[in-house]
Amino acid sequence: MNIKMLKAAVAGLILSVSSFASAGLIIEKSLDTTNYGWNANVNGTSQQSTDFFMLTQTSSVSSVEWYGFRDAGLNFSIRFFDNITAGNNTSFFYEDLVLATAIGTGIIHNSYEIFKYSANITELTLLSNKNYYLAVNSTSASTWVWNFSAPSGNDLFHRNGDADTWREISSLGRDSHAFSLHGDAVSVPEPSTLVIFALGIMGLASRRLKKQ
């Protein structure tokens, strides 16, 4: 084994150990089919909603799914925030303007059918055990409603436009939105683990070189 091969082997090992991908569902807040939702659009009344979540593992997000009433356009703004409190007007750290797909669920509430929306987004890495807030807002409809999920704490914040301050909302006994994030969960081992693996390979290569 020559030096180039040794370097390639060590690099390959580090890459394979340092990132473990498990594509699929990262987090989900399931749809509540018995209740309504909250206005979420940046046109018309410009009512914006966000929903709190926290990941148990650092993840790379590549797509978002959500539920809403009134299939009135497929253009949406997907935003992520990391520090929202009532009374401030925190800005987003990530935004992607997307063209979503919408599939009717056949579920009717208040004379409106609930649609399941989905869109791929520019890949985004979110850290574990950190506060995040997702905002899904229609950019093509003057009135669009983001459906609620089952209650899970005071997770919902709302404001009227980017210049407005956030307000914590617990409306109709429902305080979170229905959405899911999809992508790859990434596991990063301790540096000491990588060192041990690398030294092991180097030791084996050294023994082979001595024999030659």
Coordinates of C-alpha atoms in Angstrom, one line a residue:
M1 CA 0.0 0.0 0.0
N2 CA 1.6 3.3 -1.0
I3 CA 1.2 6.7 0.6
K4 CA -1.5 7.9 -1.9
M5 CA -3.6 4.8 -1.3
L6 CA -3.2 5.3 2.5
K7 CA -4.3 8.9 2.3
A8 CA -7.3 7.9 0.2
A9 CA -8.3 5.1 2.6
V10 CA -8.1 7.4 5.7
A11 CA -10.1 10.2 3.9
G12 CA -12.7 7.7 2.8
L13 CA -13.0 6.3 6.3
I14 CA -13.4 9.7 7.9
L15 CA -16.1 10.7 5.4
S16 CA -18.0 7.5 5.9
V17 CA -17.9 7.6 9.6
S18 CA -18.5 11.4 10.1
S19 CA -21.8 11.5 8.3
F20 CA -24.5 8.9 8.5
A21 CA -27.5 9.6 6.3
S22 CA -31.0 8.1 6.9
A23 CA -33.2 9.8 4.3
G24 CA -36.9 10.2 5.3
L25 CA -39.1 11.8 7.9
I26 CA -37.2 14.2 10.3
I27 CA -40.1 15.6 12.3
E28 CA -43.9 15.6 12.0
K29 CA -46.8 17.4 13.6
S30 CA -49.9 15.5 12.4
L31 CA -53.0 17.1 10.9
D32 CA -56.0 17.7 13.2
T33 CA -58.9 17.0 10.8
T34 CA -61.5 18.3 13.3
N35 CA -60.4 21.9 13.6
Y36 CA -59.5 24.9 11.5
G37 CA -56.2 26.9 11.2
W38 CA -54.7 30.3 11.1
N39 CA -54.3 32.8 8.2
A40 CA -50.8 32.6 6.7
N41 CA -50.1 34.7 3.7
V42 CA -47.8 37.6 2.7
N43 CA -50.4 39.2 0.3
G44 CA -53.7 40.8 1.3
T45 CA -53.8 41.0 5.0
S46 CA -50.2 39.8 5.3
Q47 CA -50.9 37.6 8.3
Q48 CA -47.8 35.4 9.1
S49 CA -47.7 32.3 11.3
T50 CA -44.7 30.4 12.7
D51 CA -44.6 27.1 14.5
F52 CA -41.9 26.0 17.1
F53 CA -40.0 22.7 16.8
M54 CA -36.8 21.1 18.1
L55 CA -34.9 18.3 16.5
T56 CA -33.3 15.4 18.5
Q57 CA -30.6 15.0 15.8
T58 CA -28.7 17.4 13.5
S59 CA -30.4 17.0 10.2
S60 CA -30.2 18.2 6.6
V61 CA -33.7 19.3 5.5
S62 CA -34.6 19.0 1.8
S63 CA -38.4 19.1 1.6
V64 CA -41.4 20.3 3.6
E65 CA -45.0 19.1 3.7
W66 CA -47.9 21.0 5.2
Y67 CA -51.7 21.2 5.2
G68 CA -54.1 24.1 4.3
F69 CA -57.5 25.2 3.2
R70 CA -58.4 26.9 -0.1
D71 CA -56.3 25.7 -3.0
A72 CA -55.8 29.2 -4.3
G73 CA -52.3 29.3 -5.7
L74 CA -49.2 27.2 -5.3
N75 CA -46.5 29.9 -4.6
F76 CA -45.3 29.8 -1.0
S77 CA -42.5 31.3 1.2
I78 CA -40.8 28.8 3.4
R79 CA -39.0 30.6 6.2
F80 CA -37.0 29.4 9.3
F81 CA -36.4 31.4 12.4
D82 CA -34.3 30.6 15.4
N83 CA -35.2 33.1 18.1
I84 CA -38.8 34.2 18.3
T85 CA -40.4 35.6 21.4
A86 CA -43.6 37.6 22.0
G87 CA -43.1 41.3 21.4
N88 CA -40.1 41.2 19.1
N89 CA -40.0 41.3 15.2
T90 CA -37.2 38.7 14.7
S91 CA -36.2 38.2 11.1
F92 CA -35.8 34.9 9.4
F93 CA -32.3 33.4 8.8
Y94 CA -33.5 31.3 5.8
E95 CA -36.1 31.8 3.1
D96 CA -37.0 29.8 0.0
L97 CA -39.7 30.8 -2.4
V98 CA -41.2 27.6 -3.8
L99 CA -43.8 26.3 -6.2
A100 CA -45.6 23.6 -4.2
T101 CA -47.7 20.7 -5.3
A102 CA -51.1 20.2 -3.7
I103 CA -53.2 17.1 -3.4
G104 CA -56.8 17.2 -2.1
T105 CA -57.4 15.0 0.9
G106 CA -61.1 14.7 0.5
I107 CA -61.5 16.0 4.1
I108 CA -64.0 18.9 4.3
H109 CA -64.1 21.3 7.2
N110 CA -66.2 24.5 7.3
S111 CA -67.2 23.9 3.6
Y112 CA -63.5 23.9 2.6
E113 CA -61.4 21.0 1.5
I114 CA -58.0 20.4 3.2
F115 CA -55.1 20.1 0.8
K116 CA -51.8 18.5 1.4
Y117 CA -48.9 20.7 0.1
S118 CA -45.3 19.7 -0.5
A119 CA -42.2 21.4 -1.9
N120 CA -38.5 20.7 -2.2
I121 CA -36.3 23.4 -0.7
T122 CA -32.7 24.4 -0.9
E123 CA -30.9 22.0 1.5
L124 CA -30.7 23.4 5.0
T125 CA -28.8 22.0 8.0
L126 CA -30.6 22.3 11.4
L127 CA -28.8 21.5 14.6
S128 CA -30.2 19.2 17.4
N129 CA -31.6 20.5 20.7
K130 CA -32.0 24.1 19.3
N131 CA -35.2 26.2 19.1
Y132 CA -36.4 26.7 15.6
Y133 CA -39.6 28.1 14.1
L134 CA -41.1 27.3 10.7
A135 CA -43.2 29.8 8.7
V136 CA -45.2 28.7 5.7
N137 CA -46.9 31.6 4.0
S138 CA -48.8 31.8 0.7
T139 CA -47.4 34.4 -1.7
S140 CA -50.1 34.0 -4.3
A141 CA -53.4 34.0 -2.3
S142 CA -54.9 36.9 -0.5
T143 CA -56.4 34.5 2.0
W144 CA -54.9 31.1 2.8
V145 CA -55.2 29.1 6.0
W146 CA -52.5 26.8 7.5
N147 CA -54.2 23.9 9.3
F148 CA -53.7 23.1 12.9
S149 CA -52.2 20.0 14.3
A150 CA -53.1 18.4 17.7
P151 CA -52.2 20.6 20.7
S152 CA -48.6 20.3 21.9
G153 CA -47.8 23.4 23.9
N154 CA -47.7 27.1 23.0
D155 CA -46.0 26.7 19.7
L156 CA -47.7 29.2 17.5
F157 CA -46.7 32.8 16.9
H158 CA -48.4 35.2 14.6
R159 CA -47.8 38.7 13.2
N160 CA -49.2 41.1 10.6
G161 CA -46.3 41.7 8.3
D162 CA -42.5 41.7 8.6
A163 CA -42.4 45.0 10.6
D164 CA -44.9 43.8 13.2
T165 CA -44.0 42.1 16.5
W166 CA -44.8 38.5 17.2
R167 CA -47.7 37.4 19.3
E168 CA -48.2 34.0 21.0
I169 CA -51.5 32.5 19.9
S170 CA -53.6 29.8 21.4
S171 CA -56.7 29.9 19.3
L172 CA -59.7 27.5 19.5
G173 CA -57.6 25.3 21.8
R174 CA -55.1 24.7 19.0
D175 CA -51.6 26.0 19.2
S176 CA -49.5 24.3 16.6
H177 CA -49.6 23.8 12.8
A178 CA -49.6 20.6 10.8
F179 CA -46.3 20.1 8.9
S180 CA -43.4 17.7 8.5
L181 CA -39.8 18.1 7.5
H182 CA -37.9 15.5 5.4
G183 CA -34.3 14.9 4.6
D184 CA -31.2 13.2 6.1
A185 CA -30.3 12.8 9.7
V186 CA -26.6 13.5 10.2
S187 CA -24.6 11.9 13.0
V188 CA -21.1 13.4 13.8
P189 CA -19.0 11.2 16.0
E190 CA -16.5 12.5 18.6
P191 CA -13.1 13.6 17.1
S192 CA -11.4 11.0 19.3
T193 CA -13.3 8.3 17.5
L194 CA -12.0 9.4 14.1
V195 CA -8.5 9.6 15.4
I196 CA -8.7 6.0 16.7
F197 CA -10.0 4.7 13.3
A198 CA -7.3 6.7 11.4
L199 CA -4.5 5.4 13.6
G200 CA -5.7 1.9 13.2
I201 CA -5.6 2.1 9.4
M202 CA -2.2 3.8 9.5
G203 CA -0.9 1.0 11.8
L204 CA -2.1 -1.7 9.5
A205 CA -0.5 0.0 6.5
S206 CA 2.7 0.5 8.4
R207 CA 3.0 -3.2 9.2
R208 CA 2.3 -4.1 5.6
L209 CA 5.0 -1.7 4.4
K210 CA 7.6 -3.3 6.8
K211 CA 6.8 -6.7 5.5
Q212 CA 7.5 -5.6 2.0

